[in-house]
Amino acid sequence: MWHYLYFIVLVRVKDPTEYTGPESYVAQMIAEKNLEWFPRMRAMSLVSNEGDNEQNEIRNLQDRLESTMTLMTEQRKNKQRLGFLGSNAPHVNHHSSPH
């Protein structure tokens, strides 16, 4: 299950113009909030009598992931902006000898 979560993260951070076929498909399914691509109840580690509960848990994880990705994107933009602003600051040479 963790591999699928990591794949969702990959799809969220990767440039859509660089998607492979499966990545494009999953990105579209995520955008539509469609979980048909996720192998629910098809793997031994996911076998459960509470299919609806599992689907709700997956949706909850997806919502939390989306929130985390939004925060990461905002932080990256802030760092880029601060880095850009910082590069325009006057350069101070701390190694110059006194006259």
PDB file of C-alpha atoms in Angstrom:
ATOM      1  CA  MET A   1       0.000   0.000   0.000  1.00  0.00           C
ATOM      2  CA  TRP A   2       2.866   2.390   0.749  1.00  0.00           C
ATOM      3  CA  HIS A   3       4.125   2.052  -2.819  1.00  0.00           C
ATOM      4  CA  TYR A   4       0.818   3.431  -4.046  1.00  0.00           C
ATOM      5  CA  LEU A   5       1.018   6.329  -1.611  1.00  0.00           C
ATOM      6  CA  TYR A   6       4.539   7.115  -2.833  1.00  0.00           C
ATOM      7  CA  PHE A   7       3.266   6.897  -6.414  1.00  0.00           C
ATOM      8  CA  ILE A   8       0.559   9.453  -5.582  1.00  0.00           C
ATOM      9  CA  VAL A   9       3.260  11.766  -4.192  1.00  0.00           C
ATOM     10  CA  LEU A  10       5.321  11.281  -7.365  1.00  0.00           C
ATOM     11  CA  VAL A  11       2.346  12.179  -9.541  1.00  0.00           C
ATOM     12  CA  ARG A  12       1.647  15.275  -7.418  1.00  0.00           C
ATOM     13  CA  VAL A  13       5.187  16.665  -7.580  1.00  0.00           C
ATOM     14  CA  LYS A  14       6.149  15.644 -11.119  1.00  0.00           C
ATOM     15  CA  ASP A  15       5.703  18.014 -14.040  1.00  0.00           C
ATOM     16  CA  PRO A  16       2.590  16.792 -15.908  1.00  0.00           C
ATOM     17  CA  THR A  17       4.374  17.234 -19.242  1.00  0.00           C
ATOM     18  CA  GLU A  18       6.791  14.498 -18.140  1.00  0.00           C
ATOM     19  CA  TYR A  19       4.162  11.925 -17.083  1.00  0.00           C
ATOM     20  CA  THR A  20       4.363   8.378 -18.371  1.00  0.00           C
ATOM     21  CA  GLY A  21       1.153   6.680 -19.493  1.00  0.00           C
ATOM     22  CA  PRO A  22       0.377   5.151 -16.077  1.00  0.00           C
ATOM     23  CA  GLU A  23       1.222   8.442 -14.329  1.00  0.00           C
ATOM     24  CA  SER A  24      -1.167  10.340 -16.627  1.00  0.00           C
ATOM     25  CA  TYR A  25      -3.905   7.811 -15.942  1.00  0.00           C
ATOM     26  CA  VAL A  26      -3.447   7.952 -12.166  1.00  0.00           C
ATOM     27  CA  ALA A  27      -3.210  11.768 -12.177  1.00  0.00           C
ATOM     28  CA  GLN A  28      -6.539  11.919 -14.021  1.00  0.00           C
ATOM     29  CA  MET A  29      -8.120   9.420 -11.632  1.00  0.00           C
ATOM     30  CA  ILE A  30      -6.862  11.415  -8.620  1.00  0.00           C
ATOM     31  CA  ALA A  31      -8.211  14.659 -10.101  1.00  0.00           C
ATOM     32  CA  GLU A  32     -11.608  12.958 -10.431  1.00  0.00           C
ATOM     33  CA  LYS A  33     -11.288  11.508  -6.896  1.00  0.00           C
ATOM     34  CA  ASN A  34     -11.800   8.089  -8.485  1.00  0.00           C
ATOM     35  CA  LEU A  35     -10.140   5.246  -6.588  1.00  0.00           C
ATOM     36  CA  GLU A  36     -10.778   2.513  -9.170  1.00  0.00           C
ATOM     37  CA  TRP A  37      -7.056   2.391 -10.011  1.00  0.00           C
ATOM     38  CA  PHE A  38      -6.166   1.546  -6.414  1.00  0.00           C
ATOM     39  CA  PRO A  39      -5.988  -2.251  -5.892  1.00  0.00           C
ATOM     40  CA  ARG A  40      -8.493  -2.473  -3.056  1.00  0.00           C
ATOM     41  CA  MET A  41      -9.189  -5.983  -1.847  1.00  0.00           C
ATOM     42  CA  ARG A  42      -6.901  -7.481  -4.508  1.00  0.00           C
ATOM     43  CA  ALA A  43      -3.731  -7.985  -2.473  1.00  0.00           C
ATOM     44  CA  MET A  44      -3.198 -10.259   0.517  1.00  0.00           C
ATOM     45  CA  SER A  45      -2.015  -7.349   2.645  1.00  0.00           C
ATOM     46  CA  LEU A  46      -5.240  -5.457   1.929  1.00  0.00           C
ATOM     47  CA  VAL A  47      -7.747  -8.259   2.569  1.00  0.00           C
ATOM     48  CA  SER A  48     -10.452  -6.984   4.890  1.00  0.00           C
ATOM     49  CA  ASN A  49     -14.148  -7.476   5.568  1.00  0.00           C
ATOM     50  CA  GLU A  50     -14.600  -3.726   5.896  1.00  0.00           C
ATOM     51  CA  GLY A  51     -14.219  -2.563   2.275  1.00  0.00           C
ATOM     52  CA  ASP A  52     -16.137   0.669   2.812  1.00  0.00           C
ATOM     53  CA  ASN A  53     -14.051   1.518   5.863  1.00  0.00           C
ATOM     54  CA  GLU A  54     -10.882   0.902   3.864  1.00  0.00           C
ATOM     55  CA  GLN A  55     -12.084   3.139   1.040  1.00  0.00           C
ATOM     56  CA  ASN A  56     -12.855   5.897   3.551  1.00  0.00           C
ATOM     57  CA  GLU A  57      -9.392   5.476   5.034  1.00  0.00           C
ATOM     58  CA  ILE A  58      -7.816   5.755   1.582  1.00  0.00           C
ATOM     59  CA  ARG A  59      -9.819   8.897   0.839  1.00  0.00           C
ATOM     60  CA  ASN A  60      -8.768  10.321   4.202  1.00  0.00           C
ATOM     61  CA  LEU A  61      -5.118   9.584   3.384  1.00  0.00           C
ATOM     62  CA  GLN A  62      -5.546  11.165  -0.037  1.00  0.00           C
ATOM     63  CA  ASP A  63      -7.072  14.307   1.509  1.00  0.00           C
ATOM     64  CA  ARG A  64      -4.247  14.512   4.039  1.00  0.00           C
ATOM     65  CA  LEU A  65      -1.705  14.007   1.269  1.00  0.00           C
ATOM     66  CA  GLU A  66      -3.284  16.790  -0.777  1.00  0.00           C
ATOM     67  CA  SER A  67      -3.073  19.131   2.228  1.00  0.00           C
ATOM     68  CA  THR A  68       0.559  18.180   2.805  1.00  0.00           C
ATOM     69  CA  MET A  69       1.413  18.683  -0.860  1.00  0.00           C
ATOM     70  CA  THR A  70      -0.255  22.113  -0.819  1.00  0.00           C
ATOM     71  CA  LEU A  71       1.794  23.119   2.217  1.00  0.00           C
ATOM     72  CA  MET A  72       4.992  21.802   0.613  1.00  0.00           C
ATOM     73  CA  THR A  73       4.269  23.750  -2.570  1.00  0.00           C
ATOM     74  CA  GLU A  74       3.674  26.931  -0.573  1.00  0.00           C
ATOM     75  CA  GLN A  75       6.896  26.413   1.382  1.00  0.00           C
ATOM     76  CA  ARG A  76       8.861  25.783  -1.817  1.00  0.00           C
ATOM     77  CA  LYS A  77       7.445  28.960  -3.370  1.00  0.00           C
ATOM     78  CA  ASN A  78       8.331  30.933  -0.232  1.00  0.00           C
ATOM     79  CA  LYS A  79      11.869  29.559  -0.238  1.00  0.00           C
ATOM     80  CA  GLN A  80      12.258  30.344  -3.933  1.00  0.00           C
ATOM     81  CA  ARG A  81      10.922  33.852  -3.395  1.00  0.00           C
ATOM     82  CA  LEU A  82      13.194  34.414  -0.404  1.00  0.00           C
ATOM     83  CA  GLY A  83      16.139  32.975  -2.312  1.00  0.00           C
ATOM     84  CA  PHE A  84      15.358  35.232  -5.243  1.00  0.00           C
ATOM     85  CA  LEU A  85      15.012  38.266  -2.991  1.00  0.00           C
ATOM     86  CA  GLY A  86      18.162  37.266  -1.124  1.00  0.00           C
ATOM     87  CA  SER A  87      20.154  37.086  -4.354  1.00  0.00           C
ATOM     88  CA  ASN A  88      19.320  40.747  -5.051  1.00  0.00           C
ATOM     89  CA  ALA A  89      20.665  41.873  -1.696  1.00  0.00           C
ATOM     90  CA  PRO A  90      23.982  43.746  -1.800  1.00  0.00           C
ATOM     91  CA  HIS A  91      26.947  41.439  -1.427  1.00  0.00           C
ATOM     92  CA  VAL A  92      29.028  42.076   1.663  1.00  0.00           C
ATOM     93  CA  ASN A  93      32.634  40.975   1.452  1.00  0.00           C
ATOM     94  CA  HIS A  94      33.650  39.845   4.922  1.00  0.00           C
ATOM     95  CA  HIS A  95      37.172  39.033   3.778  1.00  0.00           C
ATOM     96  CA  SER A  96      38.291  42.513   2.783  1.00  0.00           C
ATOM     97  CA  SER A  97      41.270  43.864   4.649  1.00  0.00           C
ATOM     98  CA  PRO A  98      40.945  47.131   6.620  1.00  0.00           C
ATOM     99  CA  HIS A  99      42.522  50.199   4.949  1.00  0.00           C
TER     100      HIS A  99
END
